[in-house]
Short mmCIF file of C-alpha atoms in Angstrom, two decimals:
data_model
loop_
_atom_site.label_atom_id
_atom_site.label_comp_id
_atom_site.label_asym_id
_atom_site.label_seq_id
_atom_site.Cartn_x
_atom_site.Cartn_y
_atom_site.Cartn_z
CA UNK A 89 -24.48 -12.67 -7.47
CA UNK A 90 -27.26 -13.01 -10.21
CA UNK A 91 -24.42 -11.91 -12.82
CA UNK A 92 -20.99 -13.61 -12.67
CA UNK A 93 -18.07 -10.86 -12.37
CA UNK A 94 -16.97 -11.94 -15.81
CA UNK A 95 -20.63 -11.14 -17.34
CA UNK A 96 -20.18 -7.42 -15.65
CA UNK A 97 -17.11 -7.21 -16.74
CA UNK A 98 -17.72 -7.53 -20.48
CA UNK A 99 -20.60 -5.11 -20.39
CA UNK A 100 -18.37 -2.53 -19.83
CA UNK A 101 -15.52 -3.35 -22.55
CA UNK A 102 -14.76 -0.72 -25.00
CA UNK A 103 -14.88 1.79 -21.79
CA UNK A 104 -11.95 -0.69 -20.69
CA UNK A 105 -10.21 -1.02 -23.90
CA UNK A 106 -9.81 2.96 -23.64
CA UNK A 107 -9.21 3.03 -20.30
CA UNK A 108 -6.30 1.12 -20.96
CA UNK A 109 -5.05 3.87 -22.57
CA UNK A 110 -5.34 6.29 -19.95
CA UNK A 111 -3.92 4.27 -17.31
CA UNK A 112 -0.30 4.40 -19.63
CA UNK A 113 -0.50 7.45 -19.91
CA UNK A 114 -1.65 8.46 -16.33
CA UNK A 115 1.11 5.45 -14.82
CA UNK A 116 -1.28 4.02 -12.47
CA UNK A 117 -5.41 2.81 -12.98
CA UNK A 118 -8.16 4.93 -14.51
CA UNK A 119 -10.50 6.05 -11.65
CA UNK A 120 -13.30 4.72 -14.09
CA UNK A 121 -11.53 1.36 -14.16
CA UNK A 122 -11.50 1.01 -10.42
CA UNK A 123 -14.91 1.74 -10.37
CA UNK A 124 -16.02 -1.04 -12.50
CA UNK A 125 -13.66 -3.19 -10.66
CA UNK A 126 -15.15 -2.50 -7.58
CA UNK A 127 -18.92 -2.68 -9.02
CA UNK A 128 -17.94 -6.42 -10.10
CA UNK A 129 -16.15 -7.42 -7.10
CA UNK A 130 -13.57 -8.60 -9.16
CA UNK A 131 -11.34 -8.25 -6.47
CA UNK A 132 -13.58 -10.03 -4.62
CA UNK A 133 -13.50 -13.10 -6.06
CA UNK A 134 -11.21 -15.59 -3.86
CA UNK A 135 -12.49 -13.60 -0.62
CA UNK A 136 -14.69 -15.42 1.90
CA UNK A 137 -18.21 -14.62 1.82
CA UNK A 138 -18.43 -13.91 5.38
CA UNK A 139 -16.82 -10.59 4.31
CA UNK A 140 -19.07 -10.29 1.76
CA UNK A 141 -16.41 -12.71 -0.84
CA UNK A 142 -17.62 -15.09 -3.45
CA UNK A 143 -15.21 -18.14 -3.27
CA UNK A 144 -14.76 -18.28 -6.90
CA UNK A 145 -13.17 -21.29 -8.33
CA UNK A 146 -9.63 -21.25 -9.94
CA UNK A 147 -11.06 -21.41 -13.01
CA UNK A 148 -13.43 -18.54 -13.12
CA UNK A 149 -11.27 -16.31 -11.53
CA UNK A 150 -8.31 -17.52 -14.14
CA UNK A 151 -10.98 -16.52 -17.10
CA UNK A 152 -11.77 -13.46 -15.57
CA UNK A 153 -8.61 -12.24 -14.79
CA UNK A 154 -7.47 -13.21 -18.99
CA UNK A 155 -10.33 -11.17 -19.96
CA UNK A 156 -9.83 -7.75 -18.12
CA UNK A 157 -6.16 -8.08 -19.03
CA UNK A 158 -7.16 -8.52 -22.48
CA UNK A 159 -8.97 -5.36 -22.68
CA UNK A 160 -6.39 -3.18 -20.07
CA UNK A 161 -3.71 -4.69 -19.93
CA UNK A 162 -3.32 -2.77 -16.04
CA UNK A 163 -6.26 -3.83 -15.22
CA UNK A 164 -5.78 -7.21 -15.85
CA UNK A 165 -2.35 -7.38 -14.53
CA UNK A 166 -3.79 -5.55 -10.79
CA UNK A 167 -6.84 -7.95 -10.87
CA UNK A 168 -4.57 -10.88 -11.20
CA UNK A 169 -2.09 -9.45 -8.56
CA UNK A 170 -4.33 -8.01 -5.91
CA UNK A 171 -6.95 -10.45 -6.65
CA UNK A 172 -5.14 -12.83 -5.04
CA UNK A 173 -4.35 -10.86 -1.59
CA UNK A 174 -8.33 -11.48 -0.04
CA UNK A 175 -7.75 -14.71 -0.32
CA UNK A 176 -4.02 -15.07 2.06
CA UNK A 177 -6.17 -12.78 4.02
CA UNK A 178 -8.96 -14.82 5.00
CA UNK A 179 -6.39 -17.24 6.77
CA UNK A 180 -5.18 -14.32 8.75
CA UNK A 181 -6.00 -13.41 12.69
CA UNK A 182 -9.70 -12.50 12.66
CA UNK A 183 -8.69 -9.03 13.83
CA UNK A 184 -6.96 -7.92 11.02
CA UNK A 185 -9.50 -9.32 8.30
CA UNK A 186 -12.13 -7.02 10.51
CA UNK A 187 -9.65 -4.01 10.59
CA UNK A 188 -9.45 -4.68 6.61
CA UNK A 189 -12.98 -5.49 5.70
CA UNK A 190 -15.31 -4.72 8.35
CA UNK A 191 -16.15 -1.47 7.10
CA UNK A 192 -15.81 -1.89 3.58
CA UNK A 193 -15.42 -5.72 1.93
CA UNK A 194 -14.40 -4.33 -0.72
CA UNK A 195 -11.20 -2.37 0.35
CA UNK A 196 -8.25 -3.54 -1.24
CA UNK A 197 -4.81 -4.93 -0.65
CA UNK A 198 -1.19 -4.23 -2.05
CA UNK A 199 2.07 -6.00 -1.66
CA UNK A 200 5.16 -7.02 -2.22
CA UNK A 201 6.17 -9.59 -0.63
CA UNK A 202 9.93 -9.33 -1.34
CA UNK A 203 11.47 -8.87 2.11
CA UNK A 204 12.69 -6.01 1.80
CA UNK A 205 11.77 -5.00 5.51
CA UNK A 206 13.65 -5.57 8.62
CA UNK A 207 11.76 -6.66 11.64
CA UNK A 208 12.95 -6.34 15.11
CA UNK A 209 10.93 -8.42 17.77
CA UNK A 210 9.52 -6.29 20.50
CA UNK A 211 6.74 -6.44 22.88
CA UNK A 212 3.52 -7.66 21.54
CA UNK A 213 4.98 -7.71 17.86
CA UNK A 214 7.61 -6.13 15.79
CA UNK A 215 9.30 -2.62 14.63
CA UNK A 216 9.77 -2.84 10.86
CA UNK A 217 11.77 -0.32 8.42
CA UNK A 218 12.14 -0.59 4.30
CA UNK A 219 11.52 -0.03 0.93
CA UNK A 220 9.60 -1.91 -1.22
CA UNK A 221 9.38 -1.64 -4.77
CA UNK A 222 6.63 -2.91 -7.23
CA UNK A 223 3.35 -2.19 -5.10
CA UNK A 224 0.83 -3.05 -8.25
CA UNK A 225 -2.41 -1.17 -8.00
CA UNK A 226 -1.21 0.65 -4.66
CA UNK A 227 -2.90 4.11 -5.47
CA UNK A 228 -6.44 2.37 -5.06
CA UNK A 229 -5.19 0.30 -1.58
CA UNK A 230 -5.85 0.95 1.51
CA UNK A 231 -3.49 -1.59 3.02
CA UNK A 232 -0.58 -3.90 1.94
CA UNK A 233 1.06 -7.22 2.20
CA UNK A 234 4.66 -6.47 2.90
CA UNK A 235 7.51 -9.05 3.18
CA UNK A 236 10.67 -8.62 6.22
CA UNK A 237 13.11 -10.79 7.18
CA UNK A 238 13.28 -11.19 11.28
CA UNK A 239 16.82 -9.61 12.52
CA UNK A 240 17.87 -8.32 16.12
CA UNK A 241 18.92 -4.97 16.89
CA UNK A 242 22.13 -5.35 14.83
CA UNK A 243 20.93 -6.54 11.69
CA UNK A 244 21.71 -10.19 11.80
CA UNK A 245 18.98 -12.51 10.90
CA UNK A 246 16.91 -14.74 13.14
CA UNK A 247 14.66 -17.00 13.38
CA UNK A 248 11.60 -17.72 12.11
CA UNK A 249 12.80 -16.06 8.92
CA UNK A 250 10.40 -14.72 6.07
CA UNK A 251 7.19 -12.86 7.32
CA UNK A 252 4.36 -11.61 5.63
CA UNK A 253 3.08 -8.33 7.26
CA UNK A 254 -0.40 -6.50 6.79
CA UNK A 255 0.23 -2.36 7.33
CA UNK A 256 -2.88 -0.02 6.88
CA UNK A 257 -2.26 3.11 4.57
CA UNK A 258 -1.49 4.93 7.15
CA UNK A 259 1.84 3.45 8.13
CA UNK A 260 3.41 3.48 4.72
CA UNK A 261 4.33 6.33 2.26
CA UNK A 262 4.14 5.97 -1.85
CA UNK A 263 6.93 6.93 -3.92
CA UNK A 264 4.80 9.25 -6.21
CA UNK A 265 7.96 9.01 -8.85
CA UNK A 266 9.28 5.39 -8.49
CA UNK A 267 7.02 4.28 -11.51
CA UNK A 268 9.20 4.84 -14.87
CA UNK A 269 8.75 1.68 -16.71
CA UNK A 270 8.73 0.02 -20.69
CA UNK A 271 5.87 -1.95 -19.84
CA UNK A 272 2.79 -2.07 -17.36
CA UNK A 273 2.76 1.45 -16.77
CA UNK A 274 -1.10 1.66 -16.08
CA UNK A 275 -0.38 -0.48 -13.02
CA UNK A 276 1.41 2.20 -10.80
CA UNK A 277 3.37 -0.61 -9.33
CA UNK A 278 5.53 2.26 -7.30
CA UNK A 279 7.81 2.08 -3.78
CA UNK A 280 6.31 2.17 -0.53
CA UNK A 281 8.32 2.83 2.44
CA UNK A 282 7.95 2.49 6.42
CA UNK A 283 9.97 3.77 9.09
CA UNK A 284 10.13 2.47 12.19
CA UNK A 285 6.44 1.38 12.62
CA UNK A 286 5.44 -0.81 15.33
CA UNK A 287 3.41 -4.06 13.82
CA UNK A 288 1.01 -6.05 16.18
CA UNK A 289 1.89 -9.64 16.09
CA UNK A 290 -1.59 -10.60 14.99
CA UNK A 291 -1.15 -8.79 11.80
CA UNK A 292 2.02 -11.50 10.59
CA UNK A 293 2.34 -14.09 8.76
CA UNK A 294 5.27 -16.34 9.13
CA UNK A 295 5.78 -17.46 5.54
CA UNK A 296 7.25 -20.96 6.17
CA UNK A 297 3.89 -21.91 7.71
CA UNK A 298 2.07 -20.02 4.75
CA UNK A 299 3.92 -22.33 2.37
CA UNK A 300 3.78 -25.67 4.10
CA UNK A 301 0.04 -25.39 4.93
CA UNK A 302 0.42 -24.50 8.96
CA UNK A 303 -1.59 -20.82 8.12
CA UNK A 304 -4.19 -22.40 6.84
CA UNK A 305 -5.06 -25.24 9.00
CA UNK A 306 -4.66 -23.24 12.19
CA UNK A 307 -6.90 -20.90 10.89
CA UNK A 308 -9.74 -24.00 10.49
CA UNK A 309 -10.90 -23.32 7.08
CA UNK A 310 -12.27 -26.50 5.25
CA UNK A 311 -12.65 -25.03 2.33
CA UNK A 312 -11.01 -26.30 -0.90
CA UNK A 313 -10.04 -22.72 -1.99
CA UNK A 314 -7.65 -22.07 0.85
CA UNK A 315 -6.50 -24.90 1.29
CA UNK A 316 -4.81 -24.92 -2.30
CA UNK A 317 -1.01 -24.48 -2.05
CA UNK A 318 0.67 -21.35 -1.82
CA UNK A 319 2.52 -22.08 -4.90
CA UNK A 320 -0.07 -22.67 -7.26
CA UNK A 321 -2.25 -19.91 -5.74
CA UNK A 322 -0.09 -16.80 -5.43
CA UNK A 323 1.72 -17.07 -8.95
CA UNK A 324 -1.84 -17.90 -10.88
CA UNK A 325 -3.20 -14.42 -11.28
CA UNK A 326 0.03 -13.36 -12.75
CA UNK A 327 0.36 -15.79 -15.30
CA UNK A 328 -3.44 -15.42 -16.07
CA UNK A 329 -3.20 -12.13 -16.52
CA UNK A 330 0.12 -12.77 -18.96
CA UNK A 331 -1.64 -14.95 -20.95
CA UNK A 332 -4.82 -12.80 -21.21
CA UNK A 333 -2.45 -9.97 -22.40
CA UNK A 334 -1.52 -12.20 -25.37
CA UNK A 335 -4.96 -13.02 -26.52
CA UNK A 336 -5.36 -9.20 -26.21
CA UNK A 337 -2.42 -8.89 -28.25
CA UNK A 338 -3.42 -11.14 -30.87
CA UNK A 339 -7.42 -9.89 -31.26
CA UNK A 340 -5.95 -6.50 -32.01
CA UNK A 341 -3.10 -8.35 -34.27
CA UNK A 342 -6.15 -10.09 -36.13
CA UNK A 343 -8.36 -6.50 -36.66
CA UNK A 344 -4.97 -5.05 -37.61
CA UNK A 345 -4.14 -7.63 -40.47
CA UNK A 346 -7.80 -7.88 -41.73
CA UNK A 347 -7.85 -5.78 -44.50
CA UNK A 348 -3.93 -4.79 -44.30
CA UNK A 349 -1.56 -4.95 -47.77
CA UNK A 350 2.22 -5.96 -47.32
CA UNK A 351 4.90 -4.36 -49.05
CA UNK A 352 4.65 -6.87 -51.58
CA UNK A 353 1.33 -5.78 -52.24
CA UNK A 354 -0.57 -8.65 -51.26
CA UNK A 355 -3.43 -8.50 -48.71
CA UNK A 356 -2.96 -10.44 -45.59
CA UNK A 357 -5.92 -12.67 -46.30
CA UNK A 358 -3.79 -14.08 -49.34
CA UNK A 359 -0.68 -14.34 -47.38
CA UNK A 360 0.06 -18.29 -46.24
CA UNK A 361 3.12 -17.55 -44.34
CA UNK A 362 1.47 -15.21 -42.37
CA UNK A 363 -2.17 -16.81 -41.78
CA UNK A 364 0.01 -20.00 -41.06
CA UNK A 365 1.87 -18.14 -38.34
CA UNK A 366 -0.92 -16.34 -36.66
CA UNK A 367 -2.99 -19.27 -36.77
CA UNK A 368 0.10 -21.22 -35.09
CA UNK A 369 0.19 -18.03 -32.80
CA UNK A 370 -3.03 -18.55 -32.23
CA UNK A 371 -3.17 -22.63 -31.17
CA UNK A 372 0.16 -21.65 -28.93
CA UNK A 373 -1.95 -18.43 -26.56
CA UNK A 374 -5.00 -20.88 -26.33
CA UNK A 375 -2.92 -24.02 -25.02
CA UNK A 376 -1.00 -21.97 -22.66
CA UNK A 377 -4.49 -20.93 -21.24
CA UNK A 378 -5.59 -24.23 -20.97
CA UNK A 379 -2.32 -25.64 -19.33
CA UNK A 380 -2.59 -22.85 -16.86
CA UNK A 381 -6.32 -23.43 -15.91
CA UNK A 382 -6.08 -27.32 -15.62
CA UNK A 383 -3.11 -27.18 -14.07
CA UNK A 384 -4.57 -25.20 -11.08
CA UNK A 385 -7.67 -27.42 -11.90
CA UNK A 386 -5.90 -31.00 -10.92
CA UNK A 387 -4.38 -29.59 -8.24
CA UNK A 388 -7.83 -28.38 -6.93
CA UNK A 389 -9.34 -31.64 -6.88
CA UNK A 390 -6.64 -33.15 -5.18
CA UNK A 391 -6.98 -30.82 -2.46
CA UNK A 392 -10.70 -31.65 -3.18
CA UNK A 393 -10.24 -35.11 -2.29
CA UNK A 394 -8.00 -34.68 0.63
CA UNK A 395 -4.91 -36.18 -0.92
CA UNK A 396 -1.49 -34.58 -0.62
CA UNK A 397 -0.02 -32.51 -3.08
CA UNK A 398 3.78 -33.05 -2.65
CA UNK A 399 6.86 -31.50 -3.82
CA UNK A 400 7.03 -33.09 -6.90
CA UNK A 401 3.62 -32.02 -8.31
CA UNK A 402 3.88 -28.75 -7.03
CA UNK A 403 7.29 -28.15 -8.83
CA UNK A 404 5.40 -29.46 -11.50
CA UNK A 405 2.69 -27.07 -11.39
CA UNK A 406 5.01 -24.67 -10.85
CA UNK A 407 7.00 -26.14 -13.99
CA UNK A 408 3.68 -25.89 -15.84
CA UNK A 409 2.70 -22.23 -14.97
CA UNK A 410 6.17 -21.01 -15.91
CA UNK A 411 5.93 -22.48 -18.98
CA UNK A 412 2.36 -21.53 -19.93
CA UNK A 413 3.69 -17.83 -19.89
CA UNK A 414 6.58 -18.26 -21.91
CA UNK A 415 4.17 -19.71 -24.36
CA UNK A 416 2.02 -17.35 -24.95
CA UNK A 417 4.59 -14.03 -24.87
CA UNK A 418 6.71 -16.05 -27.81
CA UNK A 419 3.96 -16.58 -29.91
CA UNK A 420 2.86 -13.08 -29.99
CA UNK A 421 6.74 -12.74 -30.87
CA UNK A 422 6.06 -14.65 -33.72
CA UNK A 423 3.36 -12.49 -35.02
CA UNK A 424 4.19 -8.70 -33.90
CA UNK A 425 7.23 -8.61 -36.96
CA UNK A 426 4.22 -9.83 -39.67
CA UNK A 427 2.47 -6.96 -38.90
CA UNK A 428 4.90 -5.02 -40.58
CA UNK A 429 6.54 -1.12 -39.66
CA UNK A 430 3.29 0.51 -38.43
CA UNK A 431 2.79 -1.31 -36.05
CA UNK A 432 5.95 0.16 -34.44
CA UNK A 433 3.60 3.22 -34.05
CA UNK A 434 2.78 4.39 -30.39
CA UNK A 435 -0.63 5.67 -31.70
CA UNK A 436 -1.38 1.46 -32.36
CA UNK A 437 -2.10 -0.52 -29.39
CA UNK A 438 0.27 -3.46 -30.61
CA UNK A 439 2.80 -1.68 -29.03
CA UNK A 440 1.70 -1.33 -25.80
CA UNK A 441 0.13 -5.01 -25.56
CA UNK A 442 3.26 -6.44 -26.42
CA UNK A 443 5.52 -4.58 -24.18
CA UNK A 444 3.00 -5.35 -21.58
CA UNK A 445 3.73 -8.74 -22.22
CA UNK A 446 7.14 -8.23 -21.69
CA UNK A 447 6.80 -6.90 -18.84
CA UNK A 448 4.69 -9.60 -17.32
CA UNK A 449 7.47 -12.24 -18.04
CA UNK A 450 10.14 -9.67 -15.67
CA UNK A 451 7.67 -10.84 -12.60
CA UNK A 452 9.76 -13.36 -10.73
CA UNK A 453 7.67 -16.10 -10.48
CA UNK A 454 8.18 -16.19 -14.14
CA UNK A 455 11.77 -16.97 -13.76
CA UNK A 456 12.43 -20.40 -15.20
CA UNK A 457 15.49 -21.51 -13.97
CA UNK A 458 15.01 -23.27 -10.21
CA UNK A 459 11.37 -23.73 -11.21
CA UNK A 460 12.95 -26.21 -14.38
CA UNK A 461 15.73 -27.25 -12.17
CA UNK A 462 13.29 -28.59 -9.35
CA UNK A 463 11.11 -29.90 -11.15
CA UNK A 464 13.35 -31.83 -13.38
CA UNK A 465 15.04 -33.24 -9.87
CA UNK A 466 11.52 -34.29 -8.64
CA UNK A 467 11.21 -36.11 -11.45
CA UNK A 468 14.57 -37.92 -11.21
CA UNK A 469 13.48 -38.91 -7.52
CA UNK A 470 15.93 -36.95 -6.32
CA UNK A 471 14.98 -34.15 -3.43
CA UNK A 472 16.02 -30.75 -4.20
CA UNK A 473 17.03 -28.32 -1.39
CA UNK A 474 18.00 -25.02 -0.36
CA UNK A 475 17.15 -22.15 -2.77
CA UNK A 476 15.65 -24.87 -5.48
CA UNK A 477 12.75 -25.24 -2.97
CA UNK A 478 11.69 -21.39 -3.08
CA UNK A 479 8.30 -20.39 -4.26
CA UNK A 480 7.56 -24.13 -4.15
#
C-alpha cells in the first residue's frame, strides 16, 4: 500500500462531497462512491492480509472513517459500519472467510446483529427465519452478519443464546421500500429477510464467546487487532463516523458564515457571540475525536502488552465512546441556530449534515443509559449484572 487509504481517499473529495448528495436522494450509496471505496480498500482496513487486508490500527482507521463521513455523510457512516465486519470475520471458521473472500477480498459484509432471527438446531447447523431491519450499505453486500436467538421447535429459547450468523446474498431478500428515514438516507440501511434457510454450523458465531474473548483465541490469532474487545471494536466505527459528520457539519458551518450578514446587519466576522460559539463548537468536535481515538488507543496497548482489560475499563471505554458522540452532535446544536433561517433550506447542506448527525446518535450503542449506569457501578466497586453488562 504505497498510499494510505486516507491519502486515496482525499484525492477524490469534491466527487464525494457531491456524491453525498446523490446518495440522499437515491436512499442508498452512489455507484461512484462504492467505487472509490473499493479502489481504497477502505473496507479493507481491519481485514487480515492473508485475504488481501491491511491490519490498520484503531487510529488510522478512526481518521479515515471521520474523513469520508465528513465529506458523505453515507459514506462515512457505511465505512464505519461495514468496516468493521472483515475484521469479526477473520476470527471466523476458515471456510466461511474463503466462501467470503476467496474470490474477491474485497466483497463486502452487512449486518445487523439485533437478533431478530430464530434458530432451530438441526443436523450439522441450524434453520433460521426473520426480519432484520437497518442493513447499512446492504445494496453493495454480498453477504451479512445476522443476529438469532437459539429456540426449539416451539419458540422457547435455549441455550447458548445470542448467535452471530454469516448468510451469502443468496439466502436473504432486501426490502427495496423499508428505507424512509430523516437522516442517513444515503446509507440504504433497509430490511432483509430469510425464510427457513438452513445455516452450516461453521458459519456461527456464538456471541457470548465473541464478547468474552473465546472467538478469538480459538481461532489462534496473536495479533493485537483482534484481540481488542468486542466492545470497544464494534461500536468505534459508528462513533467515528458521528463525530466525522460533525466536523463535516461545522467546515460547511464555517464557509457558510464567512462572508454571511445577520439580521442585525453585522457580518459574522464582527459577531463575538457567534465566533465565541463556533470556536467553542469547534474545541468540543475536536476533543470528542480525540477522546474517541485514545480511548481505543489505551485500550490497544493494553491488549498490546498482554494485560487484561476488565469490566471496569471496558464500561469505561464504553462510557467514553458514548460520550464522545454526544459531544460532538450538541455542539453542532450550538452552532446550526447562528447560522440563521437559510440554513433551514434543503438546497444547503447544513441540513442534511445535521440531521445526519441525528441520526447517528438513534444507533444503539449510542444509548447512554446502562453504558453510564455500568460504568458508574464499576467505579463504585460494585459488579453490575444482567442487562447492565450488554454491549460490554
Amino acid at each position: 500500500m504505497t498510499e494510505s487509504v486516507l491519502e486515496q481517499i482525499m484525492q477524490h473529495q469534491d466527487d464525494l462531497r457531491k456524491e453525498g448528495l446523490e446518495a440522499d436522494r437515491l436512499g442508498r450509496l452512489a455507484d461512484a462512491t462504492v467505487d472509490t471505496m473499493k479502489a481504497a480498500g477502505s473496507i479493507k482496513m481491519l481485514q487480515p492480509t492473508t485475504y488481501g487486508g491491511f491490519e490498520c490500527g484503531v487510529r488510522e482507521f478512526a481518521e479515515t472513517v471521520m474523513a469520508m463521513a465528513a465529506l458523505n455523510p453515507s459514506a462515512g457512516w457505511v465505512n464505519g459500519v461495514v468496516g468493521v465486519h472483515p475484521w469479526q470475520l477473520a476470527m471466523a471458521d476458515p471456510r466461511v472467510q474463503e466462501e467470503v473472500w476467496g474470490a474477491d477480498d474485497n466483497t463486502w459484509l452487512a449486518s445487523p446483529y439485533m437478533p431478530n432471527g430464530r434458530a432451530i438446531a438441526v443436523d450439522g447447523g441450524y434453520r433460521m427465519s426473520g426480519r432484520w431491519s437497518f442493513s447499512s450499505g446492504t445494496d453493495h453486500c454480498q453477504w451479512a452478519y445476522l443476529g438469532a436467538i437459539t429456540c426449539d421447535r416451539d419458540g422457547n429459547f435455549v441455550d447458548p443464546g445470542m448467535l452471530h450468523v454469516v448468510i451469502p446474498r443468496s439466502e436473504y431478500s432486501i426490502v427495496a421500500d423499508s428505507w424512509d428515514v430523516v437522516g442517513l438516507k444515503g446509507t440504504g440501511s433497509k430490511d432483509l429477510v430469510i425464510e427457513d434457510t438452513f445455516v452450516p454450523e461453521y458459519r456461527v458465531m456464538e456471541y457470548s464467546r465473541l464478547l468474552d474473548g473465546t472467538q478469538v483465541r480459538a481461532a489462534g490469532l496473536s495479533q493485537t487487532l483482534y484481540r481488542m474487545p468486542w466492545s470497544c471494536m464494534f461500536p468505534f466505527g459508528i462513533t467515528a463516523a458521528t463525530i466525522g459528520i460533525c466536523e463535516g457539519f461545522l467546515a460547511e458551518a464555517m464557509d457558510y458564515q464567512r462572508d454571511r450578514i445577520t439580521a442585525q446587519g453585522t457580518a459574522v466576522r464582527d459577531d463575538p457571540y457567534t465566533l465565541y460559539a463556533m470556536g467553542d463548537a469547534a474545541a468540543q468536535i475536536r476533543s470528542a475525536r480525540e477522546a474517541l481515538i485514545t480511548n481505543a488507543e489505551q485500550i490497544w496497548d493494553l491488549v498490546d502488552a498482554n494485560k487484561e482489560v476488565g469490566f471496569a475499563r471496558r464500561a469505561a471505554g464504553r462510557r467514553d465512546q458514548v460520550h464522545a458522540a454526544w459531544q460532538a452532535v450538541r455542539a453542532i446544536d450550538d452552532i446550526y441556530p447562528r447560522c440563521g433561517g437559510a440554513a433551514l433550506r434543503m438546497d444547503k447542506p447544513l441540513q442534511r449534515y445535521w440531521r445526519d448527525a441525528h441520526a447517528g446518535l438513534h444507533h444503539a450503542i449510542h444509548v447512554p443509559n446502562t453504558v453510564y449506569h455500568a460504568a458508574s457501578l464499576s467505579s463504585l466497586d460494585v459488579e453490575p449484572r444482567g442487562p447492565l453488562r450488554a454491549m460490554i
